[in-house]
Every structure is written in C-alpha cells, then in structure tokens.
C-alpha cells in the first residue's frame, strides 16, 4: 500500500519534486548541529587534557556555541524573512562546515574556541530558517509530518550522540568529531543550492535593523551568560548585576521593537494569543525537559550506583520513544486538534515524571527503562503538535521570525532548566533529594504547559482555526 504522503505529493498540488529532495539538506544540517553538542560534550576531558586547560575552561566550548546561537537567531531570522531563507541556510551551511574544518585543525585552545564560535555562527544561520523552509517545502496538509520528520532525526541524533562520540574516540582522535561534518556539509551544500525554494514573498523595501540587532545580541548574551553562571557562588554578585542589566536592556529592546513595522523581536506575533501561549508552552516544556534530563544521571550514577555505560543505556529509551512516536502524532493531528494532542502528550509526560519521582532506591535497570520510555512517549506526542500550532498561528511571511522565536524559546527553556538544576544541587547536599526536588519542579512546569495547551485547544475550537 502506498504511503499517504506519496499520494498527496502526486495529487493536484503538483509541487516540484525538488522541494522534497531539498528536505535532505535540511535534515543533514539538523543532525550535524544537534550532534555537534553531544559529540563535543563527551570529548571535553580529552580536549582539556591535550591543551592543558581546566574543566571549567573547556566547558566554554559548549557555552560559546549556545551563546552565539541564541544571540543571533532572531536577527538572522529577520534577515531571512526580508531577503531569502535559502541564502541564510546556504551561507550558514558553508560557515558551519568551514568552522568544523578549522576546529579540526586547531593548534591551540584559543584557536579551537574561536573556530567553535564560527561554527556556532553557521549553526545560527541554519537554525534561524529551518522551520521557515520546512513550511515552504511541505503542503499545509502534511506540514505536521515534515515537522515530525525533523523531530525524529533530532531524537536520533540526541540518542546516538554519546555512543557515536565514544566509538569515534575509541578508534581516532577528537579531531574526527569535527572532520565528519565536512563531507556531509559538502553534500548538503550541493543538494541545497539546487533544490531549496525561495521565499513565497519578501518586502518591497527590506531594511536591516542594526540597532535592534545590537540590542538583541546584548540582551540575550547578558541574560544567558548570567543565568548560566548564577549558581557559581563566587560569580553570583556579578551575575546578578548582569541579569538586572540584561532585563533593563530587554525592556528598552521590546519598547523599540513594539514601534517597528516588522519587528525583529516578534512583538506583533505575540499579539496573536494562540502564538504567545504556544511560546510560553514551549518554554515551560523545555524547562521541564532539561530539569529532568540533567538531574537524572546524578541519580543513576550516585544514588542507584549504575556504571556510566548503564546510565547511558537507561537514558536512551526517552529519545528513542520520542523518535518512534513523533510520526504517529503527526498523522493524528491531520484530523484532530493539535493543541489537545499536545496536552495529551504532556499528561503522559507528567505520568512518567511521577513514576520517576517515586522510583525505589533499589530499582533495577528495567524499572528505569519503562519510566524513561513513558516520558519519551509523552514528549513525542507533545513536541510535533506543539510546533505545528506555533508555526501555523502566524502569517507565512513572518515564518522566519516565528521559527527563530521557537528556537529561542527552546534554548531559553533549556537554560532556565539547567540553571535550576545547578541552584538545587548547590542548596541541597543529598543527591537523591536534589534530584527529587528537580523532578517536582519539572512536574510543575509540565502542568503549566498542559494547561496552556488545553487553553490553546479551546481557542482553536472557538475560532474555528484550521491547523
């Protein structure tokens, strides 16, 4: 029996088959940018030892990557909306690939750090228009499947990252963690340059908002730097000052953007209730996700006394379940309310969290695996429907800004989640108690995400919104 998606592609919409080949380029870059975090994370001790830098200094290879991406997402999304999603993607792809080559050839830690920053610049260019290109490529009727496909490959990359890094490091040096990006980057470049579509429409007189870009970079840079280091007791006073300064600059930034015809920070989109509640839902969900995923390894290693290998194995069912469930969720929302589906996913996720809260101290590996799988199933039913509501609530000419804000919400939630874990572990000595507190806080944010999703479902029914 033929797949429904093939029948739709061959139907009256008569779309250029090249658009569907173009998705290969997007998926390759998605996998590369996601893998690049987990691969480097595993290699930090080896890289630090080779360049004779401390553990805290080597962590900057992760920090600078995330900082630069979040600072540049919205400015680059705005450029994509006004000029060309395809151009943003191709330039970002080239910069990311060149940055990978420079990382692999680095002769000093400072050169590696700068090259890592260049890599992040390219990743930001790609991530800023990923959702926009996906929306342009797929027909509205199967857009959910396109977003689910992206989510599935992200889950695969997340699940495979640590194991792949360990395998590469066992047979070659850390340089190969960056070198593997180069052939895939070249393949994605030639596919993308030939097949990626142009914007459906662009403004007649596009303008670059340099002042807004500067305020955006400073605001998110100070915000994420201060949040990322606030649990460090020695740096707390400075981080508090920087956080207050970030909020002041953010207030100035939002006031300026509210007067703009095409704001970089999508104030105009936040006036759409369905979109604004979707952003809040996404942020809360990723706070819950990071609180759980960062805290649990401490429970497994310290309290349950599992080995590093077993810890990695019992963590795998979560992303694996998300990967399997996402395509089913995408099919389901083609005929059912996407927001209510997201709420259903959050309920399953919350159930898994409750099972983890009350996990016995003498739990066997299987006791952990099925709990993690429930969380993964819930997040799989939540993620794609949530993204489809977020994207379809906005005008198509503002898809770049909507996608950039979607990624910003995800990174903001992840940063808040990791910061909360650091604060809890700094305040509570017992590892088991610290993890339990983190799980209860995660459950609180999951409940908020569920409530927002139910509210969105009611909005869709009341206004007869088609998603």
Coordinates of C-alpha atoms in Angstrom, one line a residue:
X1 CA 0.0 0.0 0.0
X2 CA 1.3 3.4 -0.9
X3 CA 2.1 5.9 1.8
X4 CA -0.4 8.7 2.2
X5 CA 2.4 11.3 1.8
X6 CA 3.3 9.9 -1.6
X7 CA -0.4 10.1 -2.7
X8 CA -0.6 13.7 -1.6
X9 CA 2.6 14.7 -3.4
X10 CA 1.2 13.2 -6.6
X11 CA -2.1 14.9 -6.2
X12 CA -3.5 18.2 -7.6
X13 CA -1.0 20.2 -5.7
X14 CA 1.6 19.3 -8.3
X15 CA 4.6 20.5 -6.4
X16 CA 8.2 20.4 -7.8
X17 CA 9.7 17.1 -6.6
X18 CA 13.0 19.1 -6.0
X19 CA 11.3 20.6 -2.9
X20 CA 11.1 17.2 -1.3
X21 CA 14.7 16.4 -2.2
X22 CA 15.6 19.7 -0.5
X23 CA 14.5 18.4 2.8
X24 CA 17.5 16.0 2.8
X25 CA 19.7 19.1 3.0
X26 CA 17.8 20.4 6.0
X27 CA 17.9 17.1 7.8
X28 CA 21.6 16.7 7.3
X29 CA 22.3 20.1 8.9
X30 CA 19.8 19.5 11.7
X31 CA 21.6 16.2 12.6
X32 CA 25.0 17.9 12.3
X33 CA 24.2 20.8 14.6
X34 CA 22.5 18.6 17.2
X35 CA 25.2 16.0 17.1
X36 CA 27.9 18.7 17.5
X37 CA 26.8 19.5 21.0
X38 CA 26.8 15.9 22.4
X39 CA 29.9 14.9 20.5
X40 CA 32.0 17.7 21.9
X41 CA 30.5 17.3 25.3
X42 CA 31.9 13.7 25.5
X43 CA 35.3 14.9 24.3
X44 CA 35.7 17.8 26.7
X45 CA 38.0 15.9 29.2
X46 CA 40.3 14.7 26.4
X47 CA 40.5 18.2 24.7
X48 CA 41.1 19.9 28.1
X49 CA 44.0 17.5 28.9
X50 CA 45.6 17.9 25.4
X51 CA 45.6 21.7 25.6
X52 CA 46.3 21.8 29.4
X53 CA 43.2 23.8 30.4
X54 CA 40.9 23.3 33.4
X55 CA 37.5 21.6 33.3
X56 CA 35.7 24.9 33.7
X57 CA 37.7 26.4 30.8
X58 CA 37.0 23.5 28.5
X59 CA 33.2 23.9 29.1
X60 CA 33.4 27.1 27.2
X61 CA 33.5 25.1 24.0
X62 CA 29.8 24.2 24.8
X63 CA 28.9 27.6 26.3
X64 CA 30.2 29.8 23.4
X65 CA 28.3 27.6 20.9
X66 CA 25.0 28.0 22.7
X67 CA 25.6 31.7 23.5
X68 CA 26.3 32.7 19.9
X69 CA 23.4 30.8 18.5
X70 CA 20.8 32.3 20.9
X71 CA 22.2 35.8 20.4
X72 CA 22.0 35.6 16.6
X73 CA 18.8 33.6 16.0
X74 CA 16.3 36.5 15.8
X75 CA 18.5 38.9 13.8
X76 CA 19.2 36.1 11.2
X77 CA 15.5 35.1 11.2
X78 CA 14.6 38.7 10.4
X79 CA 17.2 38.8 7.5
X80 CA 15.7 35.5 6.2
X81 CA 12.1 36.9 6.3
X82 CA 13.2 40.1 4.4
X83 CA 15.6 38.6 1.9
X84 CA 16.0 34.9 1.4
X85 CA 15.6 31.8 3.6
X86 CA 17.7 29.8 1.1
X87 CA 20.6 32.3 1.2
X88 CA 20.6 32.3 5.0
X89 CA 20.7 28.5 5.0
X90 CA 23.4 28.1 2.4
X91 CA 25.7 30.8 3.9
X92 CA 25.1 29.2 7.4
X93 CA 25.9 25.8 6.0
X94 CA 29.2 27.0 4.4
X95 CA 30.2 28.9 7.6
X96 CA 29.4 25.8 9.8
X97 CA 31.4 23.5 7.6
X98 CA 34.4 25.8 7.4
X99 CA 34.2 26.3 11.2
X100 CA 34.3 22.5 11.6
X101 CA 37.4 22.3 9.4
X102 CA 39.1 25.0 11.5
X103 CA 38.1 23.2 14.7
X104 CA 39.7 20.0 13.5
X105 CA 42.9 21.8 12.5
X106 CA 43.2 23.9 15.7
X107 CA 46.7 24.0 17.2
X108 CA 45.7 25.8 20.4
X109 CA 42.7 26.0 22.7
X110 CA 42.1 29.7 21.8
X111 CA 42.0 28.8 18.1
X112 CA 39.6 26.0 18.9
X113 CA 37.4 28.3 20.9
X114 CA 37.3 30.9 18.0
X115 CA 36.6 28.2 15.5
X116 CA 33.8 26.9 17.7
X117 CA 32.4 30.4 17.7
X118 CA 32.5 30.4 13.9
X119 CA 30.8 27.1 13.8
X120 CA 28.0 28.5 16.1
X121 CA 27.6 31.4 13.7
X122 CA 26.9 29.0 10.9
X123 CA 24.6 26.9 13.0
X124 CA 22.6 30.0 13.9
X125 CA 22.2 30.8 10.2
X126 CA 20.8 27.3 9.6
X127 CA 18.5 27.2 12.6
X128 CA 17.1 30.6 12.0
X129 CA 15.3 29.5 8.8
X130 CA 14.9 25.7 9.3
X131 CA 11.2 26.0 10.3
X132 CA 10.5 28.6 7.6
X133 CA 12.0 26.4 4.9
X134 CA 10.1 23.4 6.2
X135 CA 6.8 25.3 6.0
X136 CA 7.6 26.5 2.4
X137 CA 8.5 23.0 1.3
X138 CA 5.6 21.0 2.7
X139 CA 2.0 21.4 1.7
X140 CA -0.2 22.6 4.6
X141 CA -1.9 19.2 4.7
X142 CA 1.2 17.3 5.6
X143 CA 3.3 20.0 7.3
X144 CA 2.9 18.1 10.6
X145 CA 4.7 15.2 9.0
X146 CA 7.6 17.5 7.9
X147 CA 8.0 18.8 11.4
X148 CA 7.7 15.3 12.9
X149 CA 10.4 14.1 10.5
X150 CA 12.7 16.9 11.8
X151 CA 11.9 16.0 15.4
X152 CA 12.6 12.3 14.7
X153 CA 16.0 12.9 13.3
X154 CA 16.8 15.3 16.2
X155 CA 15.8 12.5 18.5
X156 CA 18.0 10.0 16.6
X157 CA 21.0 12.4 16.8
X158 CA 20.4 13.0 20.5
X159 CA 20.2 9.3 21.3
X160 CA 23.2 8.3 19.1
X161 CA 25.4 11.3 20.0
X162 CA 27.2 9.9 23.1
X163 CA 27.6 6.4 21.7
X164 CA 28.9 7.8 18.4
X165 CA 31.4 10.0 20.2
X166 CA 32.6 7.1 22.3
X167 CA 33.1 4.9 19.2
X168 CA 35.0 7.7 17.3
X169 CA 37.2 8.4 20.3
X170 CA 38.0 4.7 20.6
X171 CA 39.4 4.5 17.1
X172 CA 40.6 8.0 16.3
X173 CA 41.5 11.4 17.9
X174 CA 38.9 14.1 18.9
X175 CA 39.7 16.0 15.6
X176 CA 37.5 13.5 13.8
X177 CA 34.4 14.7 15.8
X178 CA 34.7 17.8 13.6
X179 CA 36.1 16.3 10.4
X180 CA 33.0 14.1 9.9
X181 CA 30.9 17.3 9.4
X182 CA 32.9 18.2 6.2
X183 CA 31.7 15.6 3.7
X184 CA 28.1 15.9 5.0
X185 CA 28.3 19.7 4.7
X186 CA 29.5 19.4 1.1
X187 CA 26.7 17.0 0.2
X188 CA 24.1 19.3 1.9
X189 CA 25.5 22.3 0.0
X190 CA 25.1 20.8 -3.5
X191 CA 21.6 19.5 -2.7
X192 CA 20.5 22.8 -1.1
X193 CA 21.9 25.1 -3.8
X194 CA 19.9 23.2 -6.4
X195 CA 16.7 22.4 -4.7
X196 CA 15.9 24.7 -1.7
X197 CA 13.0 27.0 -2.6
X198 CA 12.9 30.8 -2.4
X199 CA 10.6 32.8 -0.1
X200 CA 7.0 32.9 -1.2
X201 CA 7.1 36.7 -0.7
X202 CA 9.5 39.4 0.5
X203 CA 9.0 43.1 1.4
X204 CA 9.5 45.6 -1.4
X205 CA 11.9 47.7 0.5
X206 CA 13.7 45.4 3.0
X207 CA 15.7 47.2 5.8
X208 CA 18.2 45.8 8.2
X209 CA 17.5 46.9 11.8
X210 CA 21.1 47.4 13.1
X211 CA 20.1 49.0 16.4
X212 CA 17.6 46.2 17.1
X213 CA 20.2 43.6 16.2
X214 CA 22.7 45.1 18.6
X215 CA 20.1 45.3 21.4
X216 CA 19.1 41.6 20.7
X217 CA 22.7 40.4 20.9
X218 CA 23.5 42.3 24.1
X219 CA 20.2 41.3 25.8
X220 CA 20.4 37.6 25.1
X221 CA 24.1 37.5 25.6
X222 CA 23.9 39.0 29.1
X223 CA 20.8 37.1 30.0
X224 CA 22.2 33.6 29.1
X225 CA 25.7 34.3 30.5
X226 CA 24.3 35.5 33.8
X227 CA 21.8 32.6 34.1
X228 CA 24.4 30.0 33.1
X229 CA 26.8 31.1 35.9
X230 CA 24.4 32.3 38.6
X231 CA 24.8 29.1 40.6
X232 CA 28.5 29.7 41.0
X233 CA 28.8 31.2 44.4
X234 CA 31.9 33.3 43.6
X235 CA 30.3 34.8 40.5
X236 CA 26.8 35.3 42.0
X237 CA 27.1 39.1 42.7
X238 CA 28.4 39.8 39.1
X239 CA 25.8 37.5 37.6
X240 CA 23.0 39.3 39.5
X241 CA 24.2 42.7 38.2
X242 CA 24.5 41.4 34.7
X243 CA 21.0 39.9 35.0
X244 CA 19.5 43.2 36.1
X245 CA 21.3 45.0 33.2
X246 CA 20.0 42.4 30.8
X247 CA 16.4 42.9 31.9
X248 CA 16.9 46.7 31.5
X249 CA 18.3 46.3 28.0
X250 CA 15.5 43.8 27.2
X251 CA 12.9 46.4 28.3
X252 CA 14.4 49.0 26.0
X253 CA 14.6 46.5 23.2
X254 CA 11.0 45.4 23.4
X255 CA 9.8 49.0 23.6
X256 CA 11.8 49.8 20.4
X257 CA 10.5 46.7 18.6
X258 CA 6.9 47.5 19.5
X259 CA 7.1 50.6 17.3
X260 CA 8.7 48.8 14.4
X261 CA 6.7 47.8 11.3
X262 CA 8.5 44.4 11.0
X263 CA 9.9 43.9 14.5
X264 CA 12.9 41.6 14.9
X265 CA 11.7 40.5 18.3
X266 CA 8.2 39.4 17.1
X267 CA 6.1 41.7 19.3
X268 CA 3.5 41.7 16.5
X269 CA 3.2 37.9 16.7
X270 CA 2.9 38.0 20.5
X271 CA -0.3 39.9 20.0
X272 CA -1.7 36.7 18.5
X273 CA -2.9 34.9 21.6
X274 CA -2.5 31.4 20.1
X275 CA 1.1 32.1 19.2
X276 CA 2.1 33.8 22.5
X277 CA 0.6 30.9 24.6
X278 CA 2.5 28.4 22.3
X279 CA 5.8 30.2 23.0
X280 CA 5.1 30.0 26.8
X281 CA 4.1 26.4 26.4
X282 CA 7.3 25.5 24.6
X283 CA 9.5 27.4 27.1
X284 CA 7.8 25.6 30.1
X285 CA 8.1 22.2 28.4
X286 CA 11.9 22.6 27.8
X287 CA 12.4 23.8 31.3
X288 CA 10.8 20.5 32.5
X289 CA 12.8 18.5 29.9
X290 CA 16.2 19.9 30.9
X291 CA 15.5 19.7 34.7
X292 CA 14.8 16.0 34.2
X293 CA 17.5 15.1 31.7
X294 CA 20.3 16.9 33.6
X295 CA 19.3 15.7 37.1
X296 CA 18.6 12.0 36.3
X297 CA 22.2 11.0 35.5
X298 CA 23.3 12.1 39.0
X299 CA 20.6 9.8 40.5
X300 CA 21.6 6.9 38.4
X301 CA 25.3 7.2 39.0
X302 CA 25.4 8.4 42.6
X303 CA 22.3 7.0 44.3
X304 CA 21.5 3.9 42.2
X305 CA 25.2 3.1 41.6
X306 CA 24.9 2.4 37.9
X307 CA 28.0 2.5 35.7
X308 CA 28.5 5.2 33.1
X309 CA 27.6 2.7 30.3
X310 CA 24.4 1.5 32.0
X311 CA 23.5 5.2 32.7
X312 CA 23.8 5.9 29.0
X313 CA 21.7 2.9 28.1
X314 CA 18.9 3.6 30.5
X315 CA 18.7 7.2 29.3
X316 CA 18.3 6.1 25.6
X317 CA 14.6 4.9 25.8
X318 CA 13.5 8.5 26.2
X319 CA 14.8 9.9 22.9
X320 CA 14.1 6.6 21.2
X321 CA 10.4 6.6 22.2
X322 CA 10.1 10.2 21.1
X323 CA 11.6 9.3 17.7
X324 CA 9.1 6.4 17.3
X325 CA 6.0 8.3 18.5
X326 CA 6.5 11.6 16.6
X327 CA 5.4 10.3 13.1
X328 CA 2.2 8.9 14.7
X329 CA 1.5 12.2 16.4
X330 CA 2.0 14.0 13.1
X331 CA -0.6 11.7 11.3
X332 CA -3.1 12.1 14.2
X333 CA -3.1 15.9 14.1
X334 CA -4.0 16.0 10.4
X335 CA -7.6 15.2 11.5
X336 CA -7.6 16.1 15.2
X337 CA -7.0 19.2 17.4
X338 CA -3.2 19.7 17.6
X339 CA -3.3 21.6 20.9
X340 CA -5.4 19.0 22.7
X341 CA -3.0 16.4 21.3
X342 CA -0.1 18.3 22.8
X343 CA -2.0 18.5 26.2
X344 CA -2.5 14.7 26.0
X345 CA 1.3 14.3 25.4
X346 CA 2.0 16.4 28.5
X347 CA -0.3 14.3 30.6
X348 CA 1.7 11.2 29.6
X349 CA 5.0 13.0 30.2
X350 CA 3.7 14.1 33.7
X351 CA 2.8 10.5 34.5
X352 CA 6.3 9.4 33.6
X353 CA 7.8 12.1 35.8
X354 CA 5.6 10.9 38.8
X355 CA 6.9 7.4 38.3
X356 CA 10.4 8.7 38.3
X357 CA 9.8 10.7 41.5
X358 CA 8.8 7.6 43.4
X359 CA 11.4 5.3 41.9
X360 CA 12.8 2.9 44.6
X361 CA 16.4 3.2 45.7
X362 CA 17.0 -0.4 44.8
X363 CA 15.5 -0.1 41.3
X364 CA 16.7 -2.4 38.6
X365 CA 17.6 -1.2 35.1
X366 CA 14.2 -2.3 33.7
X367 CA 12.4 -0.2 36.4
X368 CA 14.2 2.9 35.0
X369 CA 13.8 2.0 31.3
X370 CA 10.0 1.8 31.3
X371 CA 9.7 5.1 33.2
X372 CA 12.0 6.8 30.7
X373 CA 10.0 5.4 27.8
X374 CA 6.8 6.8 29.2
X375 CA 8.4 10.3 29.4
X376 CA 9.7 9.9 25.8
X377 CA 6.2 8.8 24.5
X378 CA 4.6 11.8 26.2
X379 CA 7.2 14.3 24.8
X380 CA 6.8 12.7 21.3
X381 CA 3.0 13.3 21.4
X382 CA 3.6 16.8 22.6
X383 CA 6.5 18.2 20.5
X384 CA 5.2 18.0 17.0
X385 CA 1.7 19.1 17.7
X386 CA 3.1 22.0 19.8
X387 CA 5.4 23.1 16.9
X388 CA 2.6 22.9 14.3
X389 CA 0.3 25.1 16.4
X390 CA 3.2 27.6 16.9
X391 CA 4.0 27.8 13.2
X392 CA 0.5 27.8 11.8
X393 CA -0.7 30.5 14.1
X394 CA 1.5 33.0 12.3
X395 CA 1.3 34.7 8.8
X396 CA 3.5 32.8 6.3
X397 CA 5.6 36.0 5.5
X398 CA 6.6 36.0 9.2
X399 CA 7.6 32.3 9.4
X400 CA 11.3 33.2 9.8
X401 CA 10.6 35.3 12.9
X402 CA 8.2 32.6 14.2
X403 CA 10.8 29.9 13.7
X404 CA 13.6 31.9 15.2
X405 CA 11.5 32.6 18.3
X406 CA 10.6 29.0 18.5
X407 CA 14.3 28.0 18.7
X408 CA 14.9 30.9 21.1
X409 CA 12.1 29.7 23.4
X410 CA 13.6 26.2 23.3
X411 CA 17.1 27.5 24.3
X412 CA 15.6 29.8 26.9
X413 CA 13.8 26.9 28.5
X414 CA 16.9 24.7 28.4
X415 CA 19.0 27.4 30.0
X416 CA 16.4 28.0 32.8
X417 CA 16.2 24.3 33.4
X418 CA 19.9 23.8 33.6
X419 CA 20.2 26.8 35.9
X420 CA 17.6 25.5 38.2
X421 CA 19.4 22.2 38.5
X422 CA 22.6 24.0 39.4
X423 CA 20.8 26.0 42.1
X424 CA 19.0 23.0 43.6
X425 CA 22.3 21.0 43.7
X426 CA 24.1 24.0 45.4
X427 CA 21.4 24.3 48.1
X428 CA 20.8 20.6 48.8
X429 CA 23.6 18.2 49.7
X430 CA 21.8 14.9 49.2
X431 CA 21.9 13.8 45.6
X432 CA 18.7 11.8 45.9
X433 CA 16.8 14.7 47.5
X434 CA 18.2 17.2 44.9
X435 CA 17.0 15.0 42.0
X436 CA 13.6 14.6 43.7
X437 CA 13.2 18.4 44.0
X438 CA 14.3 18.8 40.4
X439 CA 11.6 16.3 39.3
X440 CA 8.9 18.0 41.3
X441 CA 9.8 21.4 39.8
X442 CA 9.8 19.8 36.3
X443 CA 6.3 18.4 37.0
X444 CA 5.2 21.9 38.0
X445 CA 6.3 23.4 34.6
X446 CA 4.8 20.4 32.8
X447 CA 1.5 21.1 34.4
X448 CA 1.7 24.8 33.2
X449 CA 2.5 23.6 29.7
X450 CA -0.5 21.2 29.8
X451 CA -2.9 24.0 31.0
X452 CA -1.7 26.3 28.2
X453 CA -2.2 23.5 25.7
X454 CA -5.8 22.9 26.8
X455 CA -6.4 26.7 26.6
X456 CA -5.0 26.7 23.0
X457 CA -7.2 23.8 22.1
X458 CA -10.2 25.8 23.2
X459 CA -9.1 28.8 21.2
X460 CA -8.8 26.6 18.1
X461 CA -12.3 25.2 18.6
X462 CA -13.8 28.6 19.4
X463 CA -12.3 30.4 16.5
X464 CA -12.5 27.5 14.1
X465 CA -8.8 27.8 13.4
X466 CA -7.5 25.2 10.8
X467 CA -4.2 23.7 11.7

